[in-house]
mmCIF file of C-alpha atoms in Angstrom:
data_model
loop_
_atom_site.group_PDB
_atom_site.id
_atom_site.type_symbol
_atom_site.label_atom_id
_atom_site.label_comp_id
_atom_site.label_asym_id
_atom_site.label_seq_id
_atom_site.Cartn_x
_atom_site.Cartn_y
_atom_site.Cartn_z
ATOM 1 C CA UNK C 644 37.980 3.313 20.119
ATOM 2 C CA UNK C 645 39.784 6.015 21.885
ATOM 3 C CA UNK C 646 39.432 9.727 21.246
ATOM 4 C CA UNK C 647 40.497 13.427 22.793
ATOM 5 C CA UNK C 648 37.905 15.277 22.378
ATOM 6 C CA UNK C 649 36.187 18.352 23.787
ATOM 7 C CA UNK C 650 32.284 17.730 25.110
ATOM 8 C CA UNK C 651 29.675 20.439 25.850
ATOM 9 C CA UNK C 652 27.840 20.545 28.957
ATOM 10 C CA UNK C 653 24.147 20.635 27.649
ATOM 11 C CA UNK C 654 22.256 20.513 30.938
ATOM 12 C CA UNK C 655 22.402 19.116 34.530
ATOM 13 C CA UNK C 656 19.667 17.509 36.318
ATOM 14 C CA UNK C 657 19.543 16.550 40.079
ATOM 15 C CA UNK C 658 17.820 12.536 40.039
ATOM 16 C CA UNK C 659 18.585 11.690 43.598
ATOM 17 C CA UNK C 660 20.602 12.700 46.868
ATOM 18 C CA UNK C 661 23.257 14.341 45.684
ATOM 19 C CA UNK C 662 23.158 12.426 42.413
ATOM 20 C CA UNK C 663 23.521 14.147 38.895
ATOM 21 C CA UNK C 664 22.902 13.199 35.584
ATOM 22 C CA UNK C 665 24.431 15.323 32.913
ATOM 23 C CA UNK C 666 24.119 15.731 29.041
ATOM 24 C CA UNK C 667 27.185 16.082 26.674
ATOM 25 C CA UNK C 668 26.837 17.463 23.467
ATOM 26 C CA UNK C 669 29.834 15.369 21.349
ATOM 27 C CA UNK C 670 28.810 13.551 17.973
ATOM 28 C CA UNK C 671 31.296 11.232 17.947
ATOM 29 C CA UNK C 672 31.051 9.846 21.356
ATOM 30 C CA UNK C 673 27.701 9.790 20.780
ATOM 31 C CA UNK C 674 27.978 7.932 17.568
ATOM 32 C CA UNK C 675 30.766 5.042 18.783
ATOM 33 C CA UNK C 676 29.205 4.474 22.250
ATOM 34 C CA UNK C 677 28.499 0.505 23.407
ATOM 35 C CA UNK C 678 26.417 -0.382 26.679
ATOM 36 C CA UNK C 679 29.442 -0.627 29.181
ATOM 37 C CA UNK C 680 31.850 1.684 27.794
ATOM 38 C CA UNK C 681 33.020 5.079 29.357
ATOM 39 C CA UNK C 682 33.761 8.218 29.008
ATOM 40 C CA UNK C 683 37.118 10.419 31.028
ATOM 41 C CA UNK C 684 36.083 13.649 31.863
ATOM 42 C CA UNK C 685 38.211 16.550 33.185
ATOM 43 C CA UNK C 686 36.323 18.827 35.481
ATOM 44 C CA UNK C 687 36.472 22.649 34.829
ATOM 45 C CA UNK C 688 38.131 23.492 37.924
ATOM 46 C CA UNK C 689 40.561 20.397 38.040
ATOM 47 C CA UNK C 690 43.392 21.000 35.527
ATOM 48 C CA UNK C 691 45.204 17.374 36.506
ATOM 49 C CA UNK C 692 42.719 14.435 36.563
ATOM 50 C CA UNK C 693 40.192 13.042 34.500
ATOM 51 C CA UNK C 694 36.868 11.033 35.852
ATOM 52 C CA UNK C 695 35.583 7.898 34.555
ATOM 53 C CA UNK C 696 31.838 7.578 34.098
ATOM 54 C CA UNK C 697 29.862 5.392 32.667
ATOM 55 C CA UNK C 698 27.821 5.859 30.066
ATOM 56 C CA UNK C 699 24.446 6.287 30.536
ATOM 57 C CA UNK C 700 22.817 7.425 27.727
ATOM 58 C CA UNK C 701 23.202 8.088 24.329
ATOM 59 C CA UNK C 702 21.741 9.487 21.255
ATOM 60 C CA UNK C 703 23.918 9.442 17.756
ATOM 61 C CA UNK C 704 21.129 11.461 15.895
ATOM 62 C CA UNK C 705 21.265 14.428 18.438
ATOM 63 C CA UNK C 706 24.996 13.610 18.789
ATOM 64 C CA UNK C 707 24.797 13.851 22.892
ATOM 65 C CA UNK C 708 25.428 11.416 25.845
ATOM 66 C CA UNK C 709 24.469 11.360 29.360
ATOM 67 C CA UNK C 710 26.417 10.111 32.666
ATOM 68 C CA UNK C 711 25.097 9.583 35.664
ATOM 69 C CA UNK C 712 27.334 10.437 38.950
ATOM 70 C CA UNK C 713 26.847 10.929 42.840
ATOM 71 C CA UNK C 714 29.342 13.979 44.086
ATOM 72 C CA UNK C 715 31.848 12.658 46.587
ATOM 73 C CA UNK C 716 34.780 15.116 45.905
ATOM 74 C CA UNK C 717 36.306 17.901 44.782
ATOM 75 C CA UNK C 718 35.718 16.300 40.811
ATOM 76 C CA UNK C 719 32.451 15.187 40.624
ATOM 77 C CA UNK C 720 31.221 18.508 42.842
ATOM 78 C CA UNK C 721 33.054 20.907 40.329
ATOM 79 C CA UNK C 722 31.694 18.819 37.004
ATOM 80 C CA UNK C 723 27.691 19.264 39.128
ATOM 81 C CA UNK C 724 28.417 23.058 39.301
ATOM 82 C CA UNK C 725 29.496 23.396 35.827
ATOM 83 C CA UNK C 726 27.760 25.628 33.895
ATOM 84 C CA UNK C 727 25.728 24.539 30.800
ATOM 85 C CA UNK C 728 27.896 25.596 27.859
ATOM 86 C CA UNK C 729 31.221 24.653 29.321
ATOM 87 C CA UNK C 730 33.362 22.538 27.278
ATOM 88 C CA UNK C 731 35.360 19.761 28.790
ATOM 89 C CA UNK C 732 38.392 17.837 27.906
ATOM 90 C CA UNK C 733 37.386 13.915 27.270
ATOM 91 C CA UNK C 734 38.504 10.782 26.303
ATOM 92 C CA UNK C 735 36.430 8.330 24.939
ATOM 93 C CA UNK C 736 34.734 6.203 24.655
ATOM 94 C CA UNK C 737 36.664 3.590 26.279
ATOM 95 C CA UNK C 738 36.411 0.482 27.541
ATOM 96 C CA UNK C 739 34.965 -3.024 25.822
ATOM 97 C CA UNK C 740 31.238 -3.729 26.020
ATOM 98 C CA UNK C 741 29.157 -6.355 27.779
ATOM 99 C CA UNK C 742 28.738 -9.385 25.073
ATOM 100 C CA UNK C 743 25.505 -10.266 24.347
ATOM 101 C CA UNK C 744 23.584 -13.300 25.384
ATOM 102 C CA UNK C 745 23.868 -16.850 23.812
ATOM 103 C CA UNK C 746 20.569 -16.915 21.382
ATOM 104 C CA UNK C 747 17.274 -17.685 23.574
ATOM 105 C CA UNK C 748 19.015 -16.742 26.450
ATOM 106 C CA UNK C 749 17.168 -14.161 28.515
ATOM 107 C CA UNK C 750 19.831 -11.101 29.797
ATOM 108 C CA UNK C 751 19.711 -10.459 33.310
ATOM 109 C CA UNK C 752 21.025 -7.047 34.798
ATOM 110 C CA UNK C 753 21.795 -6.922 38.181
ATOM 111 C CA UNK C 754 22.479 -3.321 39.815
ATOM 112 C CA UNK C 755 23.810 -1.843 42.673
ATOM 113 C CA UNK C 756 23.286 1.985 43.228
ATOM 114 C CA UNK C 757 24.827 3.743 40.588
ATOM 115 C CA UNK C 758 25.926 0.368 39.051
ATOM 116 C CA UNK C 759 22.692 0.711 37.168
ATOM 117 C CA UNK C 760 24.208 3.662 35.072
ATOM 118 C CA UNK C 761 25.845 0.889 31.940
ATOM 119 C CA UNK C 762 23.144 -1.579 32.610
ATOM 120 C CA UNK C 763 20.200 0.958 31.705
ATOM 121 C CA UNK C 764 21.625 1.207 28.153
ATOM 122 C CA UNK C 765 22.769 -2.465 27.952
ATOM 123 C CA UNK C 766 19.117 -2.955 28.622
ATOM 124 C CA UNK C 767 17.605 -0.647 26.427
ATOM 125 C CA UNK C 768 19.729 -2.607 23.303
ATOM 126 C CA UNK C 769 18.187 -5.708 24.843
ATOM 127 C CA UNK C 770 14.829 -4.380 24.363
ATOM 128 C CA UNK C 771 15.444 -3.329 20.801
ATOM 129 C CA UNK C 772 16.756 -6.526 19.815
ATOM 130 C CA UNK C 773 13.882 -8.423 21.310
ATOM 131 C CA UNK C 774 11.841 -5.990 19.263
ATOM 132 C CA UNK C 775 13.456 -6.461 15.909
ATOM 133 C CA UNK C 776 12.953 -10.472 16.533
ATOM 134 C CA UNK C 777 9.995 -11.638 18.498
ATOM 135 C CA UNK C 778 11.850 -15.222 19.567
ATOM 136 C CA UNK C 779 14.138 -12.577 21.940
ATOM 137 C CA UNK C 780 13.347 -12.872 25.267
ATOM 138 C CA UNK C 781 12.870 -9.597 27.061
ATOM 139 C CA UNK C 782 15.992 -8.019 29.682
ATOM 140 C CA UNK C 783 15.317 -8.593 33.545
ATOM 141 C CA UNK C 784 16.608 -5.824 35.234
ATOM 142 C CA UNK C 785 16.893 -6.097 39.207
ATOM 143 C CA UNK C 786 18.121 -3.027 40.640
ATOM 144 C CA UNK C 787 19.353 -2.873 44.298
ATOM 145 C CA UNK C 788 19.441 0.487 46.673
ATOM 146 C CA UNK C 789 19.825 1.093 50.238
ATOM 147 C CA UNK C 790 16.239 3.063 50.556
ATOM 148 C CA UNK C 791 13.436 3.950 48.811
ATOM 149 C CA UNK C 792 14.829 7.447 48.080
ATOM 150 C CA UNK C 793 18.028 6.306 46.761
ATOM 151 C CA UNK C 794 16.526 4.750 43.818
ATOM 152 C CA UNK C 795 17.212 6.942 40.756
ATOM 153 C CA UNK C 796 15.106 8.203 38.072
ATOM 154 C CA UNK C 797 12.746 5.057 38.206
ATOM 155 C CA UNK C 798 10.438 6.970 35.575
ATOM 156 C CA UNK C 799 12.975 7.314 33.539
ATOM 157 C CA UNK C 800 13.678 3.012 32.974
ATOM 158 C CA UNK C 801 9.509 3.425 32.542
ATOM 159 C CA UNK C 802 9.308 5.912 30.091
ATOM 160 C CA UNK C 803 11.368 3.115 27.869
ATOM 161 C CA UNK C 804 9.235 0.290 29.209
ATOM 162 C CA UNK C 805 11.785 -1.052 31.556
ATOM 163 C CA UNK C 806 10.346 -2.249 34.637
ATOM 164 C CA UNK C 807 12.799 -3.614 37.107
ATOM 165 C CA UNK C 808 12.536 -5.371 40.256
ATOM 166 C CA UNK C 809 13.716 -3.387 42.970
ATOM 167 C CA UNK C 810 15.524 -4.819 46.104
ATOM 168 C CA UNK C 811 16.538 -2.401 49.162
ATOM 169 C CA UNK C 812 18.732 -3.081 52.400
ATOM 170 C CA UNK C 813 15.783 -1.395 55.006
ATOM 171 C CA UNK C 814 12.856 -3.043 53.114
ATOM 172 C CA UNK C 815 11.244 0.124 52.233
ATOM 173 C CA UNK C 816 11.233 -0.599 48.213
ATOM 174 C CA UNK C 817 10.272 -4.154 46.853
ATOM 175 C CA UNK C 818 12.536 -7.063 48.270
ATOM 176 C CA UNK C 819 14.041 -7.073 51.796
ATOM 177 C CA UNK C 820 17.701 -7.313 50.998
ATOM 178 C CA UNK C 821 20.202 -6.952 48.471
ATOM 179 C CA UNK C 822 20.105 -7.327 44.660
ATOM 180 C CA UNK C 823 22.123 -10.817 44.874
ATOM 181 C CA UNK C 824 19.921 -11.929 47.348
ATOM 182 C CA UNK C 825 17.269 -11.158 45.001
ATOM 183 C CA UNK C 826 18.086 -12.529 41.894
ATOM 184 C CA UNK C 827 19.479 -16.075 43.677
ATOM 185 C CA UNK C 828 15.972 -16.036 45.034
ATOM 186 C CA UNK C 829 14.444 -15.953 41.618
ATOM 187 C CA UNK C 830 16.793 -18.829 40.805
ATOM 188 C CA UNK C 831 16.302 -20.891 43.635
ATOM 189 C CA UNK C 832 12.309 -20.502 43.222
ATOM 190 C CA UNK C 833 12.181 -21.342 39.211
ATOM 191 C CA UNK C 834 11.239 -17.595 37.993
ATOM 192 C CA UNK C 835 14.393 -17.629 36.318
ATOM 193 C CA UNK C 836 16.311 -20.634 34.470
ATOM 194 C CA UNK C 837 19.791 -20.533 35.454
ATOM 195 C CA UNK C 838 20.700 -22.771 32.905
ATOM 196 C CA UNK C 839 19.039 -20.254 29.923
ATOM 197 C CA UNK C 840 20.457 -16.826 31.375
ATOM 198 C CA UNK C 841 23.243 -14.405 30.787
ATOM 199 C CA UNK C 842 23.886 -12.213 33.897
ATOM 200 C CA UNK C 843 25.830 -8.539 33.538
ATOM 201 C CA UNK C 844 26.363 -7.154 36.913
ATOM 202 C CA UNK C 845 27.877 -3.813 37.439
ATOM 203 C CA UNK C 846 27.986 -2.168 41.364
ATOM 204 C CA UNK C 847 30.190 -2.197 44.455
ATOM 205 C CA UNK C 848 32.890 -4.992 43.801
ATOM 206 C CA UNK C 849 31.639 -7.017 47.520
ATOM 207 C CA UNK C 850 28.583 -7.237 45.450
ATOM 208 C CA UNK C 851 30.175 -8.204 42.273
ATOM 209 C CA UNK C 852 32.125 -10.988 44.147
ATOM 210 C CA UNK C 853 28.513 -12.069 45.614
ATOM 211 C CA UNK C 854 27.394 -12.285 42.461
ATOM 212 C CA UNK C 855 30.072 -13.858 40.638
ATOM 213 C CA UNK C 856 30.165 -16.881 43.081
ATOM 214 C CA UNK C 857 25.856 -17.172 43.186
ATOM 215 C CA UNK C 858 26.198 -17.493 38.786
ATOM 216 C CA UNK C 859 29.374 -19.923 39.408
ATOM 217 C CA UNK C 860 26.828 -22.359 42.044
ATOM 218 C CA UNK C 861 24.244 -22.177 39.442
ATOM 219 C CA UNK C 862 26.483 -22.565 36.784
ATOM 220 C CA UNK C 863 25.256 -19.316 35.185
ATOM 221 C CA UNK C 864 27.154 -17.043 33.137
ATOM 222 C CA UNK C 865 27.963 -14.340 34.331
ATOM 223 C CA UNK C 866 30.143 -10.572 33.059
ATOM 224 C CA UNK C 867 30.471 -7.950 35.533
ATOM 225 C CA UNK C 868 31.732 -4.233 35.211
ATOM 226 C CA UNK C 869 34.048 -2.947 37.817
ATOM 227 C CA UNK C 870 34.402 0.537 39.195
ATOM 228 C CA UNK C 871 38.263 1.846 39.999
ATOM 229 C CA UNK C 872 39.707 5.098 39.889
ATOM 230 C CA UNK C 873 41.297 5.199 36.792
ATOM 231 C CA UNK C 874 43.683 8.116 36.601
ATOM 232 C CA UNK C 875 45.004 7.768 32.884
ATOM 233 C CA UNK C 876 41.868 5.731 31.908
ATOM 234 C CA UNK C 877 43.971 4.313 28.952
ATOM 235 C CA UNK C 878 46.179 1.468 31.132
ATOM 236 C CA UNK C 879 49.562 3.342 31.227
ATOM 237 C CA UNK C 880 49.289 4.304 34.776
ATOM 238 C CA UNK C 881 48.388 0.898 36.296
ATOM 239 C CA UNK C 882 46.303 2.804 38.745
ATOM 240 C CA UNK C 883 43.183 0.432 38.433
ATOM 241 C CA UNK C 884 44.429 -3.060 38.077
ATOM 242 C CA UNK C 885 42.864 -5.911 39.701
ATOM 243 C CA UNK C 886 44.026 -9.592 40.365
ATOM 244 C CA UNK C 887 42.325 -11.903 37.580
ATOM 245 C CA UNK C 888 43.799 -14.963 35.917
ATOM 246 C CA UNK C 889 44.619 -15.107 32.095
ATOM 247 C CA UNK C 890 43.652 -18.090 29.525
ATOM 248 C CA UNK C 891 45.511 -20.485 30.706
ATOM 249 C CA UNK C 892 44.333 -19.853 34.065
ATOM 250 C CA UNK C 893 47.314 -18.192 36.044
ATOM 251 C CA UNK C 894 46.858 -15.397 38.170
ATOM 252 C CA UNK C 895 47.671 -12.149 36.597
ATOM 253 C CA UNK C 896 46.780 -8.343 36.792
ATOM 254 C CA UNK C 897 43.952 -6.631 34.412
ATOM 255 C CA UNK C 898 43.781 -3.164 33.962
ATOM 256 C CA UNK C 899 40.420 -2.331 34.493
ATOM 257 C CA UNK C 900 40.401 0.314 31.946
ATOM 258 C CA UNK C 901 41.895 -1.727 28.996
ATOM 259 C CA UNK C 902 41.211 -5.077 29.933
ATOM 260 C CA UNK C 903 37.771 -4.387 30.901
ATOM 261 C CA UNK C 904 35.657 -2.547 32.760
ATOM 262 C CA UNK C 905 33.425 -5.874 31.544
ATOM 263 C CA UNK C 906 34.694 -9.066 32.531
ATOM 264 C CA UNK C 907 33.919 -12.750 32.386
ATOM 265 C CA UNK C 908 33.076 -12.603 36.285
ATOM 266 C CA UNK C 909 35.128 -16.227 36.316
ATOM 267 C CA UNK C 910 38.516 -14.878 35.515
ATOM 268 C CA UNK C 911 38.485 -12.251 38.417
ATOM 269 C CA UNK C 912 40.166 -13.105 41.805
ATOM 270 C CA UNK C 913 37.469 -11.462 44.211
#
């Protein structure tokens, strides 16, 4: 579903170093949103190209949405400054969604950084359908950061009675070392079944390729999200596309915007 709309900056909140989460006022984003869909947003002070952001959060009975973004340029540091009450130009949302896991199948989320932004509401559908039938098994989440202080809004997964396994690069929260190296622990040692798992993966794409080929050794499967710059965001500018392979196996381009950002991690050429 693809729509030009105008969103309303309700508030801004500062969840890490330099890392924002903001809330949209826009009903029908609100309403149409999946977990890994995303929303195009033009800053106030940028009159020629949208962001992408995933989405976060989202409410259809107070008609908002949240994304979650770390300022690294002229965009994302004039969308943080914004005022509340400014309305913005957006598409959305856009994108497909992560499919959901084979019955009995327990989802796994594995997240890099900011890559945790689509998983947290991927997981929080996970959690309501493993309310609404008790034979669900509940989400995994493992979450991966560089330091203790770069891991955002951990009260926040709480408050919804997520509790993820942390991983960081120096040590200093949970596991030494990086999400993948996590999770193919968990495999390796029997806490998790590779053979009754679904794993969505969303982060930097070194770590989606790690991850792609630690689900293809255990024979797992696996859907990752990508992260581009996507200046149309709607696939006419070929801006984002990536070398994958199409059903009959030959090596093609996706758009990462139309084609995905989800994909069967298999039919990516990392």
């Amino acid at each position: 579903m693809k729509h030009r709309l105008t969103s309303t900056l309700v508030w801004t909140r500062r969840v890490g170093p330099n890392i924002f989460q903001q809330r949209f006022h826009q009903p029908t984003i609100a309403r149409a949103a999946k977990a890994g869909q995303f929303v195009h947003i033009l800053p106030a002070d940028d009159l020629l190209f949208r962001r992408a952001f995933s989405i976060y959060a989202a409410d259809p009975k107070a008609g908002t949405y949240d994304v979650l973004h770390q300022v690294l340029g002229v965009g994302t540091r004039s969308l943080a400054n914004d005022p509340v009450g400014s309305e913005l130009d957006t598409l959305g949302p856009l994108g497909n969604r992560f499919t959901p896991p084979p019955p009995g199948h327990t989802a796994v989320l594995v997240g890099g950084g900011l890559g945790m932004a689509p998983l947290r509401l991927w997981a929080l559908e996970q959690l309501r359908q493993s309310s609404r039938r008790r034979s669900a098994p509940l989400p995994v989440m493992i979450l991966g950061v560089r330091t203790k202080a770069q891991a955002v809004a951990p009260y926040q997964l709480a408050q919804h009675g997520l509790r993820p396994v942390w991983a960081s690069d120096d040590g200093s929260k949970g596991f030494h070392g990086t999400a993948v190296a996590l999770f193919d622990h968990l495999v390796q040692s029997g806490k998790l079944n590779g053979s009754r798992i679904a794993v969505y993966g969303c982060g930097p794409e070194p770590m989606m390729s790690a991850l792609a080929k630690v689900c293809a050794a255990h024979g797992t499967f696996c859907e990752v999200s990508l992260e581009r710059s996507m200046p149309c965001g709607y696939g006419v500018c070929m801006g984002c596309v990536v070398q994958g392979r199409d059903r009959s196996g030959y090596e093609t381009f996706l758009r990462v915007c139309r084609d995905g950002p989800v994909f069967d991690a298999s039919t990516i050429v990392f």
